Amino acid sequence: MIFETHAHYDDKKFDQDREELLSSMKEHGIGTIVNVGSDMETSRWTVEAVKRYPMMYGAVGVHPSETENMKPEDIELLKEYSKEEKIVAIGEIGLDYYWNEPERGIQKKWFEAQMELAKEVNLPIIIHSREAAKDTYDMMKAADAEEIGGVVHCYSYSKEMSRNFMDLGFYIGIGGVVTFKNARALKETAAYAPIERIVLETDCPYLAPEPNRGKRNSSLNLIYTAQAIAEIKGISTEEVIAVTEENARKLYRMEGK
Ligand code: NI
């Protein structure tokens, strides 16, 4: 079944129909969902939600754009959350130079601290990196990220850069953008990266694939992303779904769970 590696069902865009939507997933072939925290509040939400939804697992962490007011106590709290059952990763964490706020020094400080946390609690990391490829990679190298493992989510760099992340043992998260006509670089990466290194994600409610581009996204749209990757690689959609599910279980160390 389809494994959704990156969703934000805490988002208020799901307030109207969250229960209904999540309970319809299985019948549409979605077997597992990892909900990803982006600040302290949504990390807390995730810890609670995974208790309510059997198919849901979680990640806790603070997105680079949300690090402005982060405090050392937040790292302690994230550590506690990370020990809860069904929390499988630290994320999303990283660097975002597109928005460029807060200043880079603050983003870097908390990226580093959260990688250290992941190392300490022995969980993989979910990397958010936008227009910050070199700094992200350099910081991962400096933190010995190959010993941590994880995924570069919503991958948006070149295929050449993907080689560097894969050499650190990281997976490449591919979302709905791969279905867009003008997404040349991502299509190249999808062709280049071995299927064994790719995982499926939505980043919902954002980034809905064609033919639903511009609408609210949900894991139900993952089939279009899987179809696009299958077409690019010249393999069946069933194979893309099966292999990426296995990859995701390795990524989040859920084998046997
Ligand atoms: Ni996200």
Short mmCIF file of C-alpha atoms and ligand atoms in Angstrom, two decimals:
data_model
loop_
_atom_site.label_atom_id
_atom_site.label_comp_id
_atom_site.label_asym_id
_atom_site.label_seq_id
_atom_site.Cartn_x
_atom_site.Cartn_y
_atom_site.Cartn_z
CA MET A 1 0.00 0.00 0.00
CA ILE A 2 1.04 3.61 -0.47
CA PHE A 3 3.24 5.02 2.30
CA GLU A 4 2.80 8.77 2.82
CA THR A 5 6.11 9.94 4.32
CA HIS A 6 5.27 13.62 4.92
CA ALA A 7 1.91 15.17 5.78
CA HIS A 8 0.56 17.98 7.96
CA TYR A 9 -2.91 16.84 9.04
CA ASP A 10 -2.64 19.23 12.01
CA ASP A 11 -3.27 22.07 9.52
CA LYS A 12 -6.53 23.97 10.00
CA LYS A 13 -7.39 23.33 6.36
CA PHE A 14 -8.34 19.83 7.56
CA ASP A 15 -10.52 20.97 10.47
CA GLN A 16 -13.77 20.46 8.55
CA ASP A 17 -13.24 16.86 7.47
CA ARG A 18 -10.12 15.43 9.12
CA GLU A 19 -11.83 12.35 10.62
CA GLU A 20 -13.71 11.49 7.46
CA LEU A 21 -10.66 11.99 5.27
CA LEU A 22 -8.30 9.92 7.42
CA SER A 23 -10.81 7.11 7.80
CA SER A 24 -11.14 6.89 4.00
CA MET A 25 -7.41 6.39 3.41
CA LYS A 26 -7.22 2.61 3.65
CA GLU A 27 -9.97 2.04 1.09
CA HIS A 28 -8.01 4.25 -1.31
CA GLY A 29 -4.80 2.28 -0.89
CA ILE A 30 -2.98 4.52 1.60
CA GLY A 31 -1.58 2.21 4.28
CA THR A 32 0.60 4.45 6.45
CA ILE A 33 0.95 8.19 7.06
CA VAL A 34 3.74 10.03 8.86
CA ASN A 35 2.52 13.36 10.21
CA VAL A 36 5.33 15.87 10.52
CA GLY A 37 5.59 18.61 13.13
CA SER A 38 6.77 22.05 12.03
CA ASP A 39 6.75 23.88 15.39
CA MET A 40 6.25 23.04 19.07
CA GLU A 41 2.46 23.13 18.82
CA THR A 42 2.15 20.86 15.79
CA SER A 43 4.76 18.50 17.25
CA ARG A 44 2.55 18.22 20.34
CA TRP A 45 -0.50 17.68 18.10
CA THR A 46 1.36 14.88 16.32
CA VAL A 47 2.23 13.08 19.57
CA GLU A 48 -1.47 13.03 20.48
CA ALA A 49 -2.78 12.24 16.99
CA VAL A 50 -0.74 9.07 16.52
CA LYS A 51 -2.59 7.65 19.52
CA ARG A 52 -5.96 8.29 17.84
CA TYR A 53 -5.18 7.06 14.33
CA PRO A 54 -3.79 3.52 14.03
CA MET A 55 -2.29 4.14 10.57
CA MET A 56 -0.51 7.33 11.64
CA TYR A 57 3.08 7.70 12.83
CA GLY A 58 4.77 10.97 13.67
CA ALA A 59 7.82 13.22 13.54
CA VAL A 60 8.56 16.04 15.97
CA GLY A 61 10.70 19.07 15.24
CA VAL A 62 10.81 22.75 14.39
CA HIS A 63 10.90 23.99 10.79
CA PRO A 64 13.69 26.51 10.07
CA SER A 65 11.20 29.34 9.43
CA GLU A 66 9.72 28.76 12.92
CA THR A 67 12.99 28.89 14.89
CA GLU A 68 12.97 32.62 15.73
CA ASN A 69 11.79 32.16 19.31
CA MET A 70 13.05 28.66 19.96
CA LYS A 71 14.47 28.02 23.42
CA PRO A 72 16.77 25.35 24.89
CA GLU A 73 13.74 24.05 26.84
CA ASP A 74 12.07 23.26 23.53
CA ILE A 75 14.85 20.79 22.73
CA GLU A 76 14.15 19.11 26.09
CA LEU A 77 10.45 18.95 25.28
CA LEU A 78 11.14 17.54 21.80
CA LYS A 79 13.32 14.93 23.47
CA GLU A 80 10.40 13.88 25.63
CA TYR A 81 8.07 13.78 22.62
CA SER A 82 10.59 11.73 20.68
CA LYS A 83 10.38 8.96 23.26
CA GLU A 84 6.62 8.59 22.83
CA GLU A 85 5.36 5.54 21.02
CA LYS A 86 5.02 5.84 17.23
CA ILE A 87 7.32 8.85 16.95
CA VAL A 88 9.71 7.76 14.22
CA ALA A 89 11.77 10.84 13.27
CA ILE A 90 12.99 14.32 14.18
CA GLY A 91 11.60 16.83 11.70
CA GLU A 92 11.05 18.80 9.86
CA ILE A 93 14.36 20.59 10.42
CA GLY A 94 16.83 22.38 8.17
CA LEU A 95 17.47 25.68 6.40
CA ASP A 96 15.16 27.89 4.35
CA TYR A 97 16.86 30.75 2.51
CA TYR A 98 13.87 31.39 0.26
CA TRP A 99 12.04 33.16 3.07
CA ASN A 100 15.39 33.97 4.70
CA GLU A 101 13.75 34.54 8.07
CA PRO A 102 14.80 34.26 10.79
CA GLU A 103 18.40 35.21 10.00
CA ARG A 104 20.62 32.38 8.86
CA GLY A 105 22.60 32.19 12.09
CA ILE A 106 19.44 31.40 14.06
CA GLN A 107 18.28 28.77 11.55
CA LYS A 108 21.70 27.12 11.63
CA LYS A 109 21.88 27.06 15.41
CA TRP A 110 18.60 25.16 15.74
CA PHE A 111 19.24 22.91 12.76
CA GLU A 112 22.45 21.81 14.43
CA ALA A 113 20.80 21.40 17.84
CA GLN A 114 18.02 19.26 16.38
CA MET A 115 20.49 17.05 14.49
CA GLU A 116 22.30 16.53 17.78
CA LEU A 117 18.99 15.64 19.40
CA ALA A 118 18.29 13.08 16.67
CA LYS A 119 21.66 11.52 17.28
CA GLU A 120 21.02 11.38 20.99
CA VAL A 121 17.60 9.76 20.72
CA ASN A 122 18.64 7.60 17.78
CA LEU A 123 15.98 8.70 15.27
CA PRO A 124 16.35 9.64 11.58
CA ILE A 125 15.86 13.25 10.46
CA ILE A 126 13.47 14.86 7.98
CA ILE A 127 15.33 17.67 6.21
CA HIS A 128 13.58 20.78 4.90
CA SER A 129 16.01 22.65 2.64
CA ARG A 130 15.08 25.45 0.29
CA GLU A 131 17.64 27.47 -1.68
CA ALA A 132 20.22 26.36 0.85
CA ALA A 133 21.72 23.23 -0.68
CA LYS A 134 25.37 23.89 0.12
CA ASP A 135 24.91 25.04 3.71
CA THR A 136 22.49 22.17 4.38
CA TYR A 137 24.90 19.61 3.01
CA ASP A 138 27.92 21.13 4.79
CA MET A 139 26.08 21.14 8.12
CA MET A 140 24.94 17.56 7.61
CA LYS A 141 28.51 16.51 6.88
CA ALA A 142 29.77 18.36 9.95
CA ALA A 143 27.15 16.62 12.10
CA ASP A 144 28.06 13.18 10.71
CA ALA A 145 24.54 12.89 9.30
CA GLU A 146 25.42 9.58 7.65
CA GLU A 147 25.25 8.15 11.17
CA ILE A 148 21.78 9.66 11.68
CA GLY A 149 20.06 8.87 8.38
CA GLY A 150 16.83 10.31 7.06
CA VAL A 151 15.19 11.98 4.09
CA VAL A 152 15.58 15.21 2.15
CA HIS A 153 11.93 16.08 1.91
CA CYS A 154 10.24 17.80 -1.03
CA TYR A 155 13.49 17.55 -2.93
CA SER A 156 14.07 20.64 -5.10
CA TYR A 157 17.75 20.61 -6.09
CA SER A 158 19.69 19.18 -9.03
CA LYS A 159 20.24 15.50 -9.75
CA GLU A 160 23.96 16.09 -9.13
CA MET A 161 23.21 17.37 -5.64
CA SER A 162 20.97 14.37 -4.96
CA ARG A 163 24.07 12.19 -5.39
CA ASN A 164 25.67 13.91 -2.39
CA PHE A 165 22.63 13.37 -0.17
CA MET A 166 22.27 9.76 -1.28
CA ASP A 167 25.97 9.19 -0.55
CA LEU A 168 25.19 10.19 3.04
CA GLY A 169 22.59 7.41 3.01
CA PHE A 170 19.63 9.76 2.73
CA TYR A 171 16.39 9.12 0.87
CA ILE A 172 14.95 11.60 -1.64
CA GLY A 173 11.36 12.67 -0.89
CA ILE A 174 9.41 13.31 -4.09
CA GLY A 175 6.09 15.12 -3.99
CA GLY A 176 3.40 16.44 -6.31
CA VAL A 177 5.71 18.90 -8.06
CA VAL A 178 7.06 15.98 -10.15
CA THR A 179 3.73 16.01 -12.03
CA PHE A 180 4.12 19.66 -13.08
CA LYS A 181 5.06 20.24 -16.72
CA ASN A 182 7.83 22.73 -15.89
CA ALA A 183 9.48 20.64 -13.14
CA ARG A 184 12.46 19.69 -15.28
CA ALA A 185 15.07 19.37 -12.52
CA LEU A 186 12.86 17.21 -10.31
CA LYS A 187 11.93 14.94 -13.23
CA GLU A 188 15.67 14.55 -13.92
CA THR A 189 16.30 13.63 -10.29
CA ALA A 190 13.41 11.15 -10.36
CA ALA A 191 14.98 9.53 -13.42
CA TYR A 192 18.47 9.58 -11.93
CA ALA A 193 17.89 8.42 -8.36
CA PRO A 194 17.50 4.63 -7.99
CA ILE A 195 13.92 3.70 -7.05
CA GLU A 196 15.41 2.18 -3.87
CA ARG A 197 16.30 5.72 -2.67
CA ILE A 198 12.95 7.41 -3.37
CA VAL A 199 9.99 7.88 -1.01
CA LEU A 200 6.56 9.35 -1.75
CA GLU A 201 5.19 12.39 0.04
CA THR A 202 2.58 15.11 -0.30
CA ASP A 203 3.56 17.86 2.18
CA CYS A 204 -0.23 18.28 2.29
CA PRO A 205 -2.19 20.53 2.50
CA TYR A 206 0.37 22.09 0.12
CA LEU A 207 1.66 21.21 -3.34
CA ALA A 208 -1.18 19.16 -4.83
CA PRO A 209 -0.12 17.29 -7.98
CA GLU A 210 -1.75 17.51 -11.39
CA PRO A 211 -4.67 17.13 -12.07
CA ASN A 212 -5.52 18.74 -8.71
CA ARG A 213 -2.85 21.44 -8.76
CA GLY A 214 -3.85 24.50 -6.71
CA LYS A 215 -6.43 22.64 -4.61
CA ARG A 216 -5.98 21.46 -1.05
CA ASN A 217 -3.69 18.44 -1.15
CA SER A 218 -4.12 15.17 0.75
CA SER A 219 -2.54 11.73 0.73
CA LEU A 220 -5.28 10.60 -1.67
CA ASN A 221 -3.34 12.39 -4.42
CA LEU A 222 -0.20 10.27 -3.95
CA ILE A 223 -1.36 7.97 -6.72
CA TYR A 224 -0.66 10.74 -9.27
CA THR A 225 2.87 11.20 -7.94
CA ALA A 226 3.45 7.43 -8.08
CA GLN A 227 2.14 7.36 -11.66
CA ALA A 228 4.45 10.21 -12.71
CA ILE A 229 7.50 8.46 -11.24
CA ALA A 230 6.47 5.17 -12.89
CA GLU A 231 6.23 6.90 -16.25
CA ILE A 232 9.63 8.60 -15.85
CA LYS A 233 11.31 5.35 -14.83
CA GLY A 234 9.46 3.10 -17.26
CA ILE A 235 8.21 0.75 -14.54
CA SER A 236 4.72 -0.02 -13.26
CA THR A 237 2.89 2.16 -10.76
CA GLU A 238 2.47 -0.97 -8.58
CA GLU A 239 6.24 -1.37 -8.42
CA VAL A 240 6.74 2.28 -7.47
CA ILE A 241 4.19 1.92 -4.68
CA ALA A 242 5.63 -1.36 -3.36
CA VAL A 243 9.30 -0.31 -3.45
CA THR A 244 8.74 3.16 -1.99
CA GLU A 245 6.70 1.61 0.83
CA GLU A 246 9.58 -0.69 1.66
CA ASN A 247 11.99 2.27 1.46
CA ALA A 248 9.84 4.31 3.85
CA ARG A 249 9.74 1.49 6.38
CA LYS A 250 13.54 1.33 6.26
CA LEU A 251 13.84 5.12 6.45
CA TYR A 252 11.67 5.32 9.57
CA ARG A 253 13.03 2.03 10.92
CA MET A 254 9.61 0.45 11.13
CA GLU A 255 10.53 -2.96 9.79
CA GLY A 256 8.86 -5.53 11.94
CA LYS A 257 6.62 -2.91 13.60
NI NI B 1 6.39 19.82 5.42
#
